Amino acid sequence: KAGVTQTPRYLIKTRGQQVTLSCSPISGHRSVSWYQQTPGQGLQFLFEYFSETQRNKGNFPGRFSGRQFSNSRSEMNVSTLELGDSALYLCASKRGESTGELFFGEGSRLTVL
Amino acid sequence: AQKVTQAQTEISVVEKEDVTLDCVYETRDTTYYLFWYKQPPSGELVFLIRRNSFDEQNEISGRYSWNFQKSTSSFNFTITASQVVDSAVYFCALIFQTGANNLFFGTGTRLTVIP
């Protein structure tokens, strides 16, 4: 079965712009979460959605936002990009609400110039 | 506060050697979950194991084994007879809320297996 799909895989933006990243979870998975990976800060939790509702949010500024659609697909948006937003953004999905295995996508690599 | 420490930044071993990746965690919660993930060069994180705080039984899966010791707050990962395909970054992680997805990751250990 298809895994978690993230688009675009690579993108380059300039400071001040905004970006939208997309994530399609595994079919049947209703929970989607997002992580940011940078060399300096490592892997950090951004937010988590379940059935279109944000259930949890990490310690990121309000420029980082997300949403989930009725088909469980999710998007995250970063506005007013800063150089420090350059990172690999990883999306993960799981079927239900249990504390189980997260299935990760290959990520969207954002470079901010 | 929750914290996961992977003191080994990089490890290199020769193929067929055994290698142990260390993980030490901190949490005040009595219920928590520990994970190991593998990140190959392609970028996606691959789930290896989950262990909850009430299950200290060690586990073996093929060449992989895990040693969970609550007394020392450690959850170490051993690869036996390492192979070149094991080369990757390995992350230990912690969830302290049942049902949540907010993993607290360690900084990772880059393992290089030399043929």
Coordinates of N, CA and C in Angstrom, one line a residue:
Chain A
K1 N 0.9 -1.2 0.0 CA 0.0 0.0 0.0 C 0.9 1.2 0.0
A2 N 0.4 2.3 -0.5 CA 1.1 3.6 -0.6 C 1.5 4.1 0.8
G3 N 2.7 4.7 0.9 CA 3.1 5.3 2.1 C 2.6 6.7 2.3
V4 N 3.2 7.4 3.2 CA 2.9 8.8 3.4 C 3.6 9.6 2.3
T5 N 2.8 10.4 1.6 CA 3.3 11.2 0.5 C 3.4 12.7 0.8
Q6 N 4.6 13.2 0.6 CA 4.7 14.7 0.9 C 5.1 15.4 -0.4
T7 N 4.5 16.5 -0.6 CA 4.8 17.4 -1.7 C 4.9 18.8 -1.3
P8 N 5.8 19.6 -1.9 CA 6.9 19.2 -2.8 C 8.0 18.5 -2.1
R9 N 8.9 17.9 -2.7 CA 10.0 17.3 -2.0 C 11.1 18.3 -1.7
Y10 N 11.3 19.2 -2.6 CA 12.3 20.3 -2.5 C 11.7 21.6 -2.9
L11 N 12.0 22.6 -2.2 CA 11.6 24.0 -2.6 C 12.5 25.0 -2.1
I12 N 12.7 26.1 -2.8 CA 13.5 27.2 -2.4 C 12.6 28.4 -2.4
K13 N 12.7 29.2 -1.3 CA 12.0 30.4 -1.1 C 12.9 31.5 -0.6
T14 N 12.4 32.7 -0.6 CA 13.2 33.8 -0.1 C 12.6 34.3 1.2
R15 N 13.4 35.0 2.0 CA 12.9 35.6 3.2 C 11.6 36.4 3.0
G16 N 10.7 36.3 3.9 CA 9.4 37.1 3.8 C 8.3 36.4 3.0
Q17 N 8.7 35.4 2.2 CA 7.6 34.7 1.5 C 6.9 33.7 2.4
Q18 N 5.9 33.1 1.9 CA 5.2 32.0 2.6 C 5.3 30.7 1.8
V19 N 5.0 29.6 2.5 CA 5.1 28.3 1.9 C 4.0 27.4 2.4
T20 N 3.5 26.6 1.5 CA 2.5 25.6 2.0 C 3.1 24.2 1.6
L21 N 3.1 23.3 2.5 CA 3.5 21.9 2.3 C 2.3 21.0 2.5
S22 N 2.3 19.9 1.7 CA 1.2 19.0 1.7 C 1.6 17.6 2.1
C23 N 0.7 16.9 2.8 CA 0.9 15.6 3.2 C -0.3 14.7 3.0
S24 N -0.1 13.6 2.3 CA -1.2 12.6 2.2 C -0.9 11.4 3.0
P25 N -1.7 11.1 4.0 CA -1.3 10.0 4.9 C -1.7 8.7 4.2
I26 N -1.3 7.6 4.9 CA -1.6 6.3 4.4 C -3.1 6.2 4.5
S27 N -3.7 5.5 3.5 CA -5.1 5.3 3.4 C -5.6 4.7 4.7
G28 N -6.7 5.3 5.2 CA -7.2 4.8 6.5 C -6.7 5.4 7.7
H29 N -5.6 6.1 7.6 CA -5.0 6.8 8.8 C -5.7 8.1 9.0
R30 N -6.1 8.4 10.2 CA -6.8 9.6 10.5 C -6.0 10.7 11.3
S31 N -4.8 10.2 11.7 CA -4.0 11.1 12.5 C -2.7 11.5 11.7
V32 N -2.5 12.8 11.7 CA -1.3 13.3 11.0 C -0.6 14.3 11.9
S33 N 0.8 14.1 11.9 CA 1.6 15.0 12.7 C 2.7 15.5 11.9
W34 N 3.3 16.7 12.2 CA 4.3 17.3 11.5 C 5.5 17.5 12.4
Y35 N 6.7 17.4 11.8 CA 8.0 17.6 12.5 C 8.9 18.4 11.7
Q36 N 9.7 19.2 12.4 CA 10.8 20.0 11.7 C 12.1 19.4 12.1
Q37 N 13.0 19.2 11.1 CA 14.3 18.7 11.4 C 15.4 19.6 10.9
T38 N 16.2 20.1 11.8 CA 17.3 21.0 11.4 C 18.6 20.5 12.0
P39 N 19.7 20.9 11.5 CA 21.0 20.4 12.1 C 21.2 20.9 13.5
G40 N 20.7 22.1 13.8 CA 20.9 22.7 15.1 C 20.0 22.3 16.1
Q41 N 18.7 22.2 15.8 CA 17.7 21.8 16.8 C 17.2 20.4 16.7
G42 N 17.6 19.7 15.7 CA 17.2 18.3 15.6 C 15.8 18.2 15.2
L43 N 15.1 17.1 15.6 CA 13.7 16.8 15.3 C 12.8 17.4 16.3
Q44 N 11.9 18.3 15.9 CA 11.0 18.9 16.8 C 9.6 18.8 16.3
F45 N 8.7 18.5 17.3 CA 7.3 18.4 17.0 C 6.7 19.7 16.7
L46 N 5.9 19.8 15.6 CA 5.2 21.0 15.2 C 3.7 21.0 15.7
F47 N 3.0 20.1 15.1 CA 1.6 19.9 15.5 C 1.0 18.6 15.1
E48 N -0.2 18.3 15.6 CA -0.8 17.0 15.4 C -2.3 17.2 15.1
Y49 N -2.8 16.5 14.1 CA -4.2 16.6 13.8 C -4.9 15.2 13.8
F50 N -6.1 15.2 14.3 CA -6.9 14.0 14.2 C -8.3 14.4 13.9
S51 N -8.8 13.8 12.8 CA -10.2 14.1 12.4 C -10.4 15.6 12.2
E52 N -9.5 16.3 11.6 CA -9.6 17.7 11.3 C -9.4 18.6 12.4
T53 N -9.1 18.1 13.6 CA -8.9 18.9 14.8 C -7.5 18.9 15.3
Q54 N -6.9 20.0 15.6 CA -5.6 20.1 16.1 C -5.6 19.6 17.5
R55 N -4.9 18.6 17.8 CA -4.9 18.0 19.2 C -3.7 18.4 20.0
N56 N -2.7 18.8 19.4 CA -1.4 19.1 20.1 C -0.6 20.1 19.3
K57 N 0.1 20.9 19.9 CA 1.0 21.9 19.2 C 2.3 22.0 19.9
G58 N 3.4 22.0 19.1 CA 4.7 22.2 19.7 C 5.0 23.7 20.0
N59 N 6.2 23.9 20.4 CA 6.6 25.3 20.7 C 7.2 26.0 19.5
F60 N 6.3 26.4 18.6 CA 6.7 27.2 17.5 C 5.9 28.4 17.4
P61 N 6.4 29.5 16.7 CA 5.6 30.7 16.6 C 4.4 30.6 15.8
G62 N 3.5 31.6 15.9 CA 2.3 31.5 15.1 C 2.4 31.5 13.6
R63 N 3.6 31.8 13.1 CA 3.9 31.8 11.7 C 3.7 30.4 11.1
F64 N 3.8 29.4 12.0 CA 3.6 28.0 11.6 C 2.2 27.6 11.9
S65 N 1.5 27.2 10.9 CA 0.1 26.8 11.0 C -0.2 25.5 10.2
G66 N -1.3 24.9 10.5 CA -1.6 23.7 9.7 C -3.1 23.5 9.7
R67 N -3.5 22.5 8.9 CA -4.9 22.1 8.9 C -5.0 20.7 8.3
Q68 N -6.1 20.1 8.6 CA -6.4 18.8 8.1 C -7.8 18.8 7.4
F69 N -7.8 18.1 6.3 CA -9.1 18.1 5.5 C -9.9 16.8 5.9
S70 N -11.1 16.7 5.4 CA -12.0 15.6 5.7 C -11.4 14.3 5.2
N71 N -10.6 14.3 4.2 CA -10.0 13.1 3.7 C -8.7 12.8 4.4
S72 N -8.4 13.4 5.4 CA -7.2 13.3 6.3 C -6.0 13.9 5.7
R73 N -6.0 14.3 4.5 CA -4.8 15.0 4.0 C -4.6 16.3 4.8
S74 N -3.3 16.6 4.9 CA -2.9 17.8 5.8 C -2.0 18.7 5.0
E75 N -2.1 20.0 5.4 CA -1.2 21.0 4.9 C -0.6 21.7 6.1
M76 N 0.6 22.2 5.9 CA 1.2 23.1 6.9 C 1.7 24.3 6.1
N77 N 1.6 25.5 6.8 CA 1.9 26.7 6.2 C 2.9 27.5 7.1
V78 N 3.9 28.1 6.4 CA 4.8 28.9 7.2 C 4.8 30.3 6.5
S79 N 4.4 31.3 7.2 CA 4.4 32.6 6.7 C 5.6 33.4 7.1
T80 N 5.8 34.5 6.3 CA 7.0 35.4 6.6 C 8.2 34.6 6.9
L81 N 8.7 33.9 5.9 CA 9.8 32.9 6.1 C 11.1 33.6 6.6
E82 N 11.8 32.9 7.5 CA 13.1 33.4 8.0 C 14.1 32.4 7.6
L83 N 15.4 32.8 7.6 CA 16.5 31.9 7.2 C 16.4 30.6 8.1
G84 N 16.1 30.8 9.3 CA 16.1 29.7 10.2 C 15.0 28.7 10.0
D85 N 14.1 29.0 9.1 CA 13.0 28.0 8.8 C 13.5 27.0 7.8
S86 N 14.7 27.1 7.3 CA 15.3 26.1 6.4 C 15.4 24.8 7.1
A87 N 14.8 23.8 6.6 CA 14.7 22.5 7.3 C 14.1 21.4 6.5
L88 N 14.1 20.2 7.0 CA 13.4 19.1 6.4 C 12.1 19.0 7.2
Y89 N 11.0 19.1 6.6 CA 9.7 19.0 7.3 C 9.1 17.6 7.0
L90 N 8.9 16.9 8.1 CA 8.4 15.5 8.0 C 7.0 15.4 8.5
C91 N 6.2 14.7 7.7 CA 4.9 14.4 8.1 C 4.8 12.9 8.5
A92 N 3.9 12.6 9.4 CA 3.8 11.2 9.9 C 2.3 11.0 10.1
S93 N 1.9 9.7 9.8 CA 0.5 9.4 10.1 C 0.4 8.1 10.9
K94 N -0.8 7.9 11.5 CA -1.1 6.7 12.1 C -2.6 6.5 12.1
R95 N -3.0 5.2 12.3 CA -4.4 4.9 12.1 C -5.4 5.5 13.1
G96 N -5.1 5.3 14.3 CA -6.1 5.8 15.3 C -5.5 6.6 16.4
E97 N -6.0 6.5 17.6 CA -5.5 7.3 18.7 C -4.6 6.6 19.6
S98 N -4.3 5.3 19.4 CA -3.4 4.6 20.3 C -1.9 5.2 20.1
T99 N -1.1 4.9 21.1 CA 0.3 5.4 21.0 C 1.1 4.4 20.3
G100 N 1.0 4.4 19.0 CA 1.7 3.4 18.2 C 2.7 3.9 17.3
E101 N 3.0 3.1 16.3 CA 3.9 3.4 15.3 C 3.5 4.5 14.4
L102 N 4.3 5.5 14.2 CA 4.1 6.6 13.3 C 4.8 6.2 12.0
F103 N 4.1 6.4 10.9 CA 4.7 6.2 9.6 C 5.0 7.5 9.0
F104 N 6.3 7.7 8.6 CA 6.8 9.0 8.2 C 6.9 9.0 6.7
G105 N 6.8 10.2 6.1 CA 7.1 10.4 4.7 C 8.5 10.8 4.6
E106 N 8.9 11.0 3.3 CA 10.4 11.3 3.1 C 10.7 12.8 3.3
G107 N 9.6 13.6 3.5 CA 9.9 15.0 3.9 C 9.9 16.0 2.7
S108 N 9.7 17.2 3.1 CA 9.9 18.3 2.2 C 11.0 19.2 2.6
R109 N 12.0 19.3 1.8 CA 13.2 20.1 2.2 C 13.1 21.5 1.7
L110 N 13.0 22.4 2.7 CA 12.8 23.8 2.4 C 14.1 24.6 2.6
T111 N 14.5 25.3 1.6 CA 15.6 26.2 1.7 C 15.1 27.6 1.6
V112 N 15.5 28.5 2.6 CA 15.1 29.9 2.6 C 16.4 30.7 2.4
L113 N 16.3 31.5 1.3 CA 17.5 32.3 0.9 C 17.3 33.8 1.3
Chain B
A1 N 10.3 17.7 33.2 CA 10.6 17.9 31.8 C 11.1 16.6 31.1
Q2 N 10.8 16.5 29.8 CA 11.2 15.3 29.1 C 12.4 15.5 28.3
K3 N 13.3 14.5 28.4 CA 14.6 14.7 27.6 C 15.1 13.3 27.2
V4 N 15.7 13.3 26.0 CA 16.3 12.1 25.5 C 17.7 12.4 25.1
T5 N 18.7 11.6 25.7 CA 20.1 11.9 25.4 C 20.7 10.7 24.7
Q6 N 21.3 11.0 23.5 CA 22.1 10.1 22.8 C 23.5 10.6 22.7
A7 N 24.3 10.2 23.6 CA 25.6 10.8 23.8 C 26.5 10.5 22.6
Q8 N 26.3 9.4 21.9 CA 27.2 9.0 20.8 C 26.7 9.8 19.5
T9 N 27.5 10.7 19.0 CA 27.1 11.4 17.8 C 27.3 10.6 16.6
E10 N 28.5 10.0 16.5 CA 28.8 9.2 15.4 C 29.6 7.9 15.8
I11 N 29.3 6.8 15.2 CA 29.9 5.6 15.4 C 30.3 4.9 14.1
S12 N 31.5 4.4 14.0 CA 31.9 3.7 12.8 C 32.3 2.3 13.2
V13 N 31.8 1.3 12.5 CA 32.2 -0.1 12.8 C 32.5 -0.8 11.5
V14 N 33.3 -1.8 11.6 CA 33.5 -2.7 10.4 C 32.4 -3.7 10.3
E15 N 32.1 -4.0 9.1 CA 31.0 -5.0 8.8 C 31.2 -6.2 9.7
K16 N 30.1 -6.7 10.2 CA 30.0 -8.0 11.0 C 30.3 -7.7 12.5
E17 N 30.8 -6.5 12.8 CA 31.0 -6.2 14.2 C 29.6 -5.9 14.9
D18 N 29.5 -6.1 16.2 CA 28.3 -5.7 16.9 C 28.5 -4.3 17.4
V19 N 27.4 -3.6 17.5 CA 27.4 -2.2 17.9 C 26.2 -1.9 18.8
T20 N 26.4 -1.1 19.8 CA 25.4 -0.7 20.7 C 25.2 0.8 20.7
L21 N 24.0 1.2 20.5 CA 23.6 2.6 20.5 C 22.9 2.9 21.8
D22 N 23.4 3.9 22.5 CA 22.9 4.3 23.8 C 21.8 5.3 23.8
C23 N 20.9 5.2 24.7 CA 19.8 6.1 24.9 C 19.5 6.3 26.3
V24 N 19.5 7.5 26.9 CA 19.1 7.7 28.2 C 18.0 8.8 28.2
Y25 N 17.0 8.5 29.0 CA 15.8 9.4 29.0 C 15.5 10.0 30.3
E26 N 14.8 11.1 30.4 CA 14.3 11.7 31.6 C 12.8 12.0 31.4
T27 N 12.1 11.6 32.4 CA 10.7 12.0 32.4 C 10.2 11.8 33.9
R28 N 9.2 12.6 34.3 CA 8.6 12.5 35.6 C 7.3 11.6 35.5
D29 N 6.9 11.3 34.3 CA 5.7 10.6 34.2 C 5.9 9.1 34.4
T30 N 4.9 8.4 35.0 CA 5.1 7.0 35.2 C 4.7 6.2 34.0
T31 N 3.9 6.8 33.2 CA 3.5 6.1 31.9 C 4.1 6.8 30.8
Y32 N 4.9 6.1 30.0 CA 5.5 6.7 28.9 C 5.9 5.6 27.9
Y33 N 6.3 6.1 26.7 CA 6.6 5.1 25.6 C 7.9 5.5 25.0
L34 N 8.7 4.5 24.7 CA 10.1 4.7 24.1 C 10.1 4.1 22.7
F35 N 10.8 4.8 21.9 CA 10.9 4.3 20.5 C 12.3 4.4 20.0
W36 N 12.6 3.6 18.9 CA 13.7 3.8 18.1 C 13.3 3.9 16.7
Y37 N 13.9 4.9 16.0 CA 13.6 5.1 14.6 C 15.0 5.1 13.8
K38 N 14.9 4.7 12.6 CA 16.1 4.7 11.7 C 15.8 5.7 10.6
Q39 N 16.8 6.5 10.3 CA 16.7 7.5 9.2 C 17.7 7.2 8.2
P40 N 17.4 6.5 7.1 CA 18.4 6.3 6.0 C 18.6 7.6 5.2
P41 N 19.5 7.7 4.3 CA 19.7 8.9 3.5 C 18.5 9.4 2.8
S42 N 17.5 8.6 2.5 CA 16.3 9.1 1.8 C 15.5 10.0 2.6
G43 N 15.7 10.0 3.9 CA 15.0 11.0 4.8 C 13.9 10.5 5.7
E44 N 13.2 9.5 5.2 CA 12.0 9.1 6.0 C 12.5 8.4 7.3
L45 N 11.7 8.5 8.4 CA 12.0 7.8 9.6 C 11.3 6.5 9.6
V46 N 12.1 5.4 9.9 CA 11.5 4.1 9.8 C 11.4 3.6 11.2
F47 N 10.2 3.2 11.6 CA 9.9 2.7 13.0 C 10.7 1.4 13.2
L48 N 11.3 1.2 14.3 CA 12.0 0.0 14.7 C 11.3 -0.7 15.9
I49 N 11.0 0.0 16.9 CA 10.4 -0.6 18.1 C 9.7 0.4 19.0
R50 N 8.7 0.0 19.7 CA 8.1 0.8 20.7 C 8.0 -0.1 22.0
R51 N 8.3 0.6 23.1 CA 8.2 -0.1 24.4 C 7.5 0.8 25.4
N52 N 6.6 0.3 26.2 CA 5.9 1.2 27.2 C 6.6 1.0 28.5
S53 N 6.4 1.9 29.4 CA 7.1 2.0 30.7 C 6.9 0.8 31.6
F54 N 5.8 0.1 31.3 CA 5.5 -1.0 32.2 C 6.0 -2.4 31.7
D55 N 6.7 -2.3 30.6 CA 7.2 -3.5 30.0 C 8.7 -3.5 29.8
E56 N 9.4 -4.0 30.8 CA 10.9 -4.0 30.8 C 11.5 -5.2 30.1
Q57 N 10.7 -6.0 29.5 CA 11.2 -7.2 28.9 C 12.0 -6.8 27.7
N58 N 13.2 -7.3 27.6 CA 14.1 -7.1 26.5 C 13.5 -7.7 25.2
E59 N 13.9 -7.2 24.1 CA 13.3 -7.8 22.8 C 14.4 -8.0 21.8
I60 N 14.2 -9.0 21.0 CA 15.1 -9.4 20.0 C 14.3 -9.5 18.7
S61 N 14.8 -8.9 17.6 CA 14.2 -9.1 16.3 C 15.3 -9.2 15.3
G62 N 15.5 -10.4 14.9 CA 16.6 -10.7 14.0 C 18.0 -10.3 14.6
R63 N 18.6 -9.4 13.9 CA 19.9 -8.9 14.3 C 19.8 -7.8 15.3
Y64 N 18.6 -7.3 15.6 CA 18.4 -6.2 16.4 C 17.9 -6.7 17.8
S65 N 18.4 -6.0 18.8 CA 17.9 -6.3 20.2 C 17.9 -5.0 21.0
W66 N 17.0 -4.9 21.9 CA 16.9 -3.7 22.8 C 16.9 -4.1 24.2
N67 N 17.6 -3.3 25.0 CA 17.7 -3.5 26.4 C 17.1 -2.3 27.2
F68 N 16.0 -2.5 27.8 CA 15.3 -1.4 28.5 C 15.5 -1.6 30.0
Q69 N 16.1 -0.6 30.7 CA 16.3 -0.7 32.1 C 15.8 0.6 32.8
K70 N 14.7 0.5 33.5 CA 14.1 1.6 34.1 C 15.0 2.2 35.3
S71 N 15.7 1.3 35.9 CA 16.6 1.7 37.0 C 17.6 2.7 36.6
T72 N 18.1 2.6 35.4 CA 19.1 3.5 34.8 C 18.5 4.4 33.8
S73 N 17.2 4.4 33.5 CA 16.5 5.2 32.5 C 17.2 5.1 31.2
S74 N 17.5 3.8 30.8 CA 18.2 3.6 29.5 C 17.4 2.7 28.6
F75 N 17.5 2.9 27.4 CA 16.9 2.0 26.4 C 17.8 1.9 25.2
N76 N 18.8 0.9 25.4 CA 19.9 0.8 24.4 C 19.5 -0.2 23.3
F77 N 20.1 0.0 22.2 CA 19.8 -0.7 20.9 C 21.1 -1.4 20.4
T78 N 21.1 -2.7 20.2 CA 22.3 -3.4 19.7 C 22.0 -4.0 18.4
I79 N 22.9 -3.8 17.5 CA 22.9 -4.5 16.2 C 24.0 -5.5 16.2
T80 N 23.6 -6.7 15.9 CA 24.6 -7.8 15.9 C 25.0 -8.1 14.5
A81 N 26.3 -8.4 14.3 CA 26.8 -8.7 12.9 C 26.3 -7.6 11.9
S82 N 26.8 -6.4 12.2 CA 26.3 -5.2 11.4 C 26.6 -5.4 9.9
Q83 N 25.7 -4.8 9.1 CA 25.8 -4.8 7.7 C 25.9 -3.4 7.1
V84 N 26.4 -3.2 5.9 CA 26.5 -1.9 5.3 C 25.1 -1.2 5.2
V85 N 24.0 -2.0 5.0 CA 22.7 -1.5 5.0 C 22.2 -0.9 6.3
D86 N 22.9 -1.2 7.4 CA 22.6 -0.6 8.7 C 23.0 0.8 8.8
S87 N 23.9 1.3 7.9 CA 24.4 2.7 7.9 C 23.2 3.6 7.8
A88 N 23.0 4.5 8.8 CA 21.9 5.4 8.9 C 22.1 6.2 10.2
V89 N 21.1 7.1 10.4 CA 21.1 7.9 11.6 C 20.0 7.2 12.5
Y90 N 20.2 6.9 13.7 CA 19.3 6.2 14.6 C 18.9 7.2 15.7
F91 N 17.5 7.3 15.8 CA 17.0 8.2 16.8 C 16.2 7.4 17.9
C92 N 16.5 7.8 19.1 CA 15.7 7.3 20.3 C 14.7 8.4 20.6
A93 N 13.4 8.0 20.9 CA 12.4 9.0 21.2 C 11.5 8.6 22.3
L94 N 10.8 9.6 22.8 CA 9.9 9.4 24.0 C 8.6 10.1 23.8
I95 N 7.5 9.4 24.1 CA 6.2 10.0 24.2 C 5.7 9.8 25.6
F96 N 5.2 10.9 26.3 CA 4.7 10.7 27.6 C 3.2 10.8 27.8
Q97 N 2.5 11.0 26.6 CA 1.1 11.1 26.7 C 0.5 9.9 25.9
T98 N -0.3 9.1 26.5 CA -0.9 8.0 25.8 C -1.8 8.6 24.7
G99 N -1.6 8.0 23.5 CA -2.4 8.4 22.4 C -1.8 9.6 21.6
A100 N -0.8 10.3 22.1 CA -0.3 11.4 21.5 C 0.8 11.0 20.4
N101 N 1.1 12.0 19.6 CA 2.1 11.8 18.6 C 3.3 12.7 18.8
N102 N 3.3 13.4 19.9 CA 4.5 14.4 20.1 C 5.7 13.6 20.6
L103 N 6.4 13.1 19.7 CA 7.7 12.4 20.1 C 8.7 13.4 20.5
F104 N 9.4 13.2 21.6 CA 10.6 13.9 21.9 C 11.8 13.1 21.5
F105 N 12.5 13.6 20.5 CA 13.6 12.9 19.9 C 15.0 13.2 20.6
G106 N 15.9 12.2 20.6 CA 17.2 12.5 20.9 C 17.9 13.1 19.7
T107 N 19.2 13.4 19.8 CA 19.9 14.1 18.7 C 20.4 13.1 17.7
G108 N 20.2 11.9 17.9 CA 20.5 10.9 16.9 C 22.0 10.4 17.0
T109 N 22.2 9.2 16.5 CA 23.5 8.6 16.4 C 23.7 8.2 14.9
R110 N 24.7 8.8 14.3 CA 25.0 8.4 12.9 C 25.9 7.1 12.9
L111 N 25.4 6.0 12.4 CA 26.2 4.8 12.3 C 26.7 4.6 10.9
T112 N 28.0 4.4 10.8 CA 28.6 4.0 9.5 C 29.2 2.6 9.6
V113 N 28.7 1.8 8.7 CA 29.3 0.4 8.7 C 30.2 0.3 7.5
I114 N 31.4 0.0 7.8 CA 32.5 0.0 6.7 C 32.6 -1.4 6.2
P115 N 32.6 -1.6 4.9 CA 32.6 -2.9 4.3 C 34.1 -3.5 4.4

